[in-house]
Amino acid sequence: MKISKSFLRYSGVGVMSNGLLYVLFVVLIWVGFTPPITAAICYVLGITFSYLMNRRWSFESNAGHRQDLPRFLFSYAAGFAATMIFIVALTHWMRPEVAQIINIGLTAMVIYLCLRLTGFGKQGDAHAD
């Protein structure tokens, strides 16, 4: 099974972005924010960075923003719904700091799948690389 270049780059962007956002998550929990609010804040902050890096580097987009942005926003909206479900469910069984690590991985898979299915970064119809 060949792992696509876009997935490897997407993973690299995700590790860097989520590492920084995880530190923010822990700090916000320590100062008293609830896990769902903290996850929402971190999610929103990561969107701009993720769009810029993934559009140009991970997916090497040759499509315009008019085509890419709705696909990206749809994928991240699906990811936002998933992250809220995951964090609420996981914090029933584990500490928020641990739950967020699992949440990041699960949500990243949901988003990547949506990006691929919508054809993010591709001209014309959706297709795989």
PDB file of C-alpha atoms in Angstrom:
ATOM      1  CA  MET A   1       0.000   0.000   0.000  1.00  0.00           C
ATOM      2  CA  LYS A   2       1.461   3.324  -1.108  1.00  0.00           C
ATOM      3  CA  ILE A   3       0.981   6.321   1.187  1.00  0.00           C
ATOM      4  CA  SER A   4       0.283   9.454  -0.822  1.00  0.00           C
ATOM      5  CA  LYS A   5       2.558  12.480  -0.670  1.00  0.00           C
ATOM      6  CA  SER A   6      -0.432  14.646   0.258  1.00  0.00           C
ATOM      7  CA  PHE A   7      -1.162  12.450   3.287  1.00  0.00           C
ATOM      8  CA  LEU A   8       2.438  12.583   4.489  1.00  0.00           C
ATOM      9  CA  ARG A   9       2.563  16.352   4.131  1.00  0.00           C
ATOM     10  CA  TYR A  10      -0.897  16.739   5.693  1.00  0.00           C
ATOM     11  CA  SER A  11       0.361  14.682   8.625  1.00  0.00           C
ATOM     12  CA  GLY A  12       3.454  16.882   8.998  1.00  0.00           C
ATOM     13  CA  VAL A  13       1.395  20.078   8.995  1.00  0.00           C
ATOM     14  CA  GLY A  14      -0.974  18.467  11.479  1.00  0.00           C
ATOM     15  CA  VAL A  15       1.757  17.381  13.874  1.00  0.00           C
ATOM     16  CA  MET A  16       3.286  20.858  13.945  1.00  0.00           C
ATOM     17  CA  SER A  17      -0.013  22.712  14.235  1.00  0.00           C
ATOM     18  CA  ASN A  18      -1.586  20.350  16.733  1.00  0.00           C
ATOM     19  CA  GLY A  19       1.530  20.249  18.881  1.00  0.00           C
ATOM     20  CA  LEU A  20       1.280  23.989  19.404  1.00  0.00           C
ATOM     21  CA  LEU A  21      -2.485  23.859  19.808  1.00  0.00           C
ATOM     22  CA  TYR A  22      -2.197  21.027  22.337  1.00  0.00           C
ATOM     23  CA  VAL A  23      -0.004  23.208  24.546  1.00  0.00           C
ATOM     24  CA  LEU A  24      -2.658  25.932  24.316  1.00  0.00           C
ATOM     25  CA  PHE A  25      -5.368  23.352  25.117  1.00  0.00           C
ATOM     26  CA  VAL A  26      -3.571  22.255  28.299  1.00  0.00           C
ATOM     27  CA  VAL A  27      -2.996  25.856  29.404  1.00  0.00           C
ATOM     28  CA  LEU A  28      -6.655  26.784  28.853  1.00  0.00           C
ATOM     29  CA  ILE A  29      -7.821  23.696  30.802  1.00  0.00           C
ATOM     30  CA  TRP A  30      -5.467  24.617  33.653  1.00  0.00           C
ATOM     31  CA  VAL A  31      -6.903  28.141  33.828  1.00  0.00           C
ATOM     32  CA  GLY A  32     -10.456  26.810  34.022  1.00  0.00           C
ATOM     33  CA  PHE A  33     -11.968  26.575  30.534  1.00  0.00           C
ATOM     34  CA  THR A  34     -14.230  23.563  29.898  1.00  0.00           C
ATOM     35  CA  PRO A  35     -12.951  20.862  27.504  1.00  0.00           C
ATOM     36  CA  PRO A  36     -15.535  21.553  24.751  1.00  0.00           C
ATOM     37  CA  ILE A  37     -14.901  25.329  24.813  1.00  0.00           C
ATOM     38  CA  THR A  38     -11.148  24.776  24.876  1.00  0.00           C
ATOM     39  CA  ALA A  39     -11.347  22.315  21.961  1.00  0.00           C
ATOM     40  CA  ALA A  40     -13.461  24.802  20.002  1.00  0.00           C
ATOM     41  CA  ILE A  41     -10.980  27.655  20.569  1.00  0.00           C
ATOM     42  CA  CYS A  42      -8.044  25.514  19.459  1.00  0.00           C
ATOM     43  CA  TYR A  43      -9.956  24.211  16.455  1.00  0.00           C
ATOM     44  CA  VAL A  44     -10.800  27.677  15.192  1.00  0.00           C
ATOM     45  CA  LEU A  45      -7.221  28.935  15.649  1.00  0.00           C
ATOM     46  CA  GLY A  46      -5.847  26.034  13.646  1.00  0.00           C
ATOM     47  CA  ILE A  47      -8.083  26.557  10.615  1.00  0.00           C
ATOM     48  CA  THR A  48      -6.267  29.498   8.989  1.00  0.00           C
ATOM     49  CA  PHE A  49      -2.832  27.958   9.396  1.00  0.00           C
ATOM     50  CA  SER A  50      -4.101  24.617   8.147  1.00  0.00           C
ATOM     51  CA  TYR A  51      -5.803  26.099   5.082  1.00  0.00           C
ATOM     52  CA  LEU A  52      -2.731  28.008   3.980  1.00  0.00           C
ATOM     53  CA  MET A  53      -0.236  25.195   4.556  1.00  0.00           C
ATOM     54  CA  ASN A  54      -2.360  22.321   3.323  1.00  0.00           C
ATOM     55  CA  ARG A  55      -3.646  24.136   0.251  1.00  0.00           C
ATOM     56  CA  ARG A  56      -0.228  25.123  -1.053  1.00  0.00           C
ATOM     57  CA  TRP A  57       2.106  22.475   0.342  1.00  0.00           C
ATOM     58  CA  SER A  58       0.210  19.312   1.263  1.00  0.00           C
ATOM     59  CA  PHE A  59      -2.203  19.236  -1.680  1.00  0.00           C
ATOM     60  CA  GLU A  60      -0.209  21.485  -4.054  1.00  0.00           C
ATOM     61  CA  SER A  61      -3.426  23.136  -5.133  1.00  0.00           C
ATOM     62  CA  ASN A  62      -3.784  24.500  -8.616  1.00  0.00           C
ATOM     63  CA  ALA A  63      -7.413  25.449  -7.982  1.00  0.00           C
ATOM     64  CA  GLY A  64      -8.651  28.908  -7.053  1.00  0.00           C
ATOM     65  CA  HIS A  65      -9.764  29.951  -3.584  1.00  0.00           C
ATOM     66  CA  ARG A  66     -13.338  30.083  -4.879  1.00  0.00           C
ATOM     67  CA  GLN A  67     -13.156  26.323  -5.470  1.00  0.00           C
ATOM     68  CA  ASP A  68     -10.859  25.303  -2.603  1.00  0.00           C
ATOM     69  CA  LEU A  69     -12.263  27.351   0.268  1.00  0.00           C
ATOM     70  CA  PRO A  70     -15.799  25.842   0.277  1.00  0.00           C
ATOM     71  CA  ARG A  71     -14.345  22.320   0.109  1.00  0.00           C
ATOM     72  CA  PHE A  72     -11.942  23.103   2.942  1.00  0.00           C
ATOM     73  CA  LEU A  73     -14.641  24.720   5.082  1.00  0.00           C
ATOM     74  CA  PHE A  74     -17.009  21.785   4.512  1.00  0.00           C
ATOM     75  CA  SER A  75     -14.277  19.344   5.531  1.00  0.00           C
ATOM     76  CA  TYR A  76     -13.408  21.327   8.628  1.00  0.00           C
ATOM     77  CA  ALA A  77     -17.082  21.744   9.547  1.00  0.00           C
ATOM     78  CA  ALA A  78     -17.396  17.948   9.451  1.00  0.00           C
ATOM     79  CA  GLY A  79     -14.202  17.766  11.505  1.00  0.00           C
ATOM     80  CA  PHE A  80     -15.565  20.282  14.010  1.00  0.00           C
ATOM     81  CA  ALA A  81     -18.689  18.180  14.531  1.00  0.00           C
ATOM     82  CA  ALA A  82     -16.481  15.118  14.963  1.00  0.00           C
ATOM     83  CA  THR A  83     -14.127  16.847  17.416  1.00  0.00           C
ATOM     84  CA  MET A  84     -17.040  17.969  19.603  1.00  0.00           C
ATOM     85  CA  ILE A  85     -18.486  14.449  19.669  1.00  0.00           C
ATOM     86  CA  PHE A  86     -15.092  12.874  20.341  1.00  0.00           C
ATOM     87  CA  ILE A  87     -14.067  15.248  23.157  1.00  0.00           C
ATOM     88  CA  VAL A  88     -17.382  14.914  24.995  1.00  0.00           C
ATOM     89  CA  ALA A  89     -17.350  11.122  24.671  1.00  0.00           C
ATOM     90  CA  LEU A  90     -13.672  10.648  25.524  1.00  0.00           C
ATOM     91  CA  THR A  91     -13.707  12.895  28.599  1.00  0.00           C
ATOM     92  CA  HIS A  92     -16.255  10.552  30.158  1.00  0.00           C
ATOM     93  CA  TRP A  93     -13.490   7.939  30.390  1.00  0.00           C
ATOM     94  CA  MET A  94     -10.236   9.889  30.674  1.00  0.00           C
ATOM     95  CA  ARG A  95      -8.623  13.176  31.622  1.00  0.00           C
ATOM     96  CA  PRO A  96      -9.131  15.984  29.091  1.00  0.00           C
ATOM     97  CA  GLU A  97      -5.391  16.219  28.387  1.00  0.00           C
ATOM     98  CA  VAL A  98      -5.288  12.563  27.322  1.00  0.00           C
ATOM     99  CA  ALA A  99      -8.646  12.686  25.547  1.00  0.00           C
ATOM    100  CA  GLN A 100      -7.457  15.583  23.396  1.00  0.00           C
ATOM    101  CA  ILE A 101      -4.510  13.583  22.043  1.00  0.00           C
ATOM    102  CA  ILE A 102      -6.893  10.860  20.841  1.00  0.00           C
ATOM    103  CA  ASN A 103      -9.366  13.505  19.653  1.00  0.00           C
ATOM    104  CA  ILE A 104      -6.694  15.125  17.470  1.00  0.00           C
ATOM    105  CA  GLY A 105      -5.900  11.853  15.695  1.00  0.00           C
ATOM    106  CA  LEU A 106      -9.513  10.845  15.138  1.00  0.00           C
ATOM    107  CA  THR A 107     -10.521  14.279  13.904  1.00  0.00           C
ATOM    108  CA  ALA A 108      -7.524  14.476  11.552  1.00  0.00           C
ATOM    109  CA  MET A 109      -8.659  11.260   9.875  1.00  0.00           C
ATOM    110  CA  VAL A 110     -12.200  12.610   9.428  1.00  0.00           C
ATOM    111  CA  ILE A 111     -10.896  15.848   7.906  1.00  0.00           C
ATOM    112  CA  TYR A 112      -8.405  14.190   5.556  1.00  0.00           C
ATOM    113  CA  LEU A 113     -11.090  11.831   4.287  1.00  0.00           C
ATOM    114  CA  CYS A 114     -13.422  14.763   3.642  1.00  0.00           C
ATOM    115  CA  LEU A 115     -10.672  16.753   1.881  1.00  0.00           C
ATOM    116  CA  ARG A 116      -9.938  13.818  -0.418  1.00  0.00           C
ATOM    117  CA  LEU A 117     -13.611  13.076  -1.096  1.00  0.00           C
ATOM    118  CA  THR A 118     -14.389  16.703  -1.977  1.00  0.00           C
ATOM    119  CA  GLY A 119     -11.351  16.996  -4.266  1.00  0.00           C
ATOM    120  CA  PHE A 120      -9.740  19.796  -2.251  1.00  0.00           C
ATOM    121  CA  GLY A 121      -6.768  21.220  -4.143  1.00  0.00           C
ATOM    122  CA  LYS A 122      -7.784  19.750  -7.491  1.00  0.00           C
ATOM    123  CA  GLN A 123      -9.170  21.478 -10.552  1.00  0.00           C
ATOM    124  CA  GLY A 124     -12.538  20.210 -11.731  1.00  0.00           C
ATOM    125  CA  ASP A 125     -14.071  17.032 -10.312  1.00  0.00           C
ATOM    126  CA  ALA A 126     -12.904  15.305  -7.124  1.00  0.00           C
ATOM    127  CA  HIS A 127     -10.274  12.589  -7.689  1.00  0.00           C
ATOM    128  CA  ALA A 128      -7.463  10.876  -5.791  1.00  0.00           C
ATOM    129  CA  ASP A 129      -3.730  11.347  -6.425  1.00  0.00           C
TER     130      ASP A 129
END
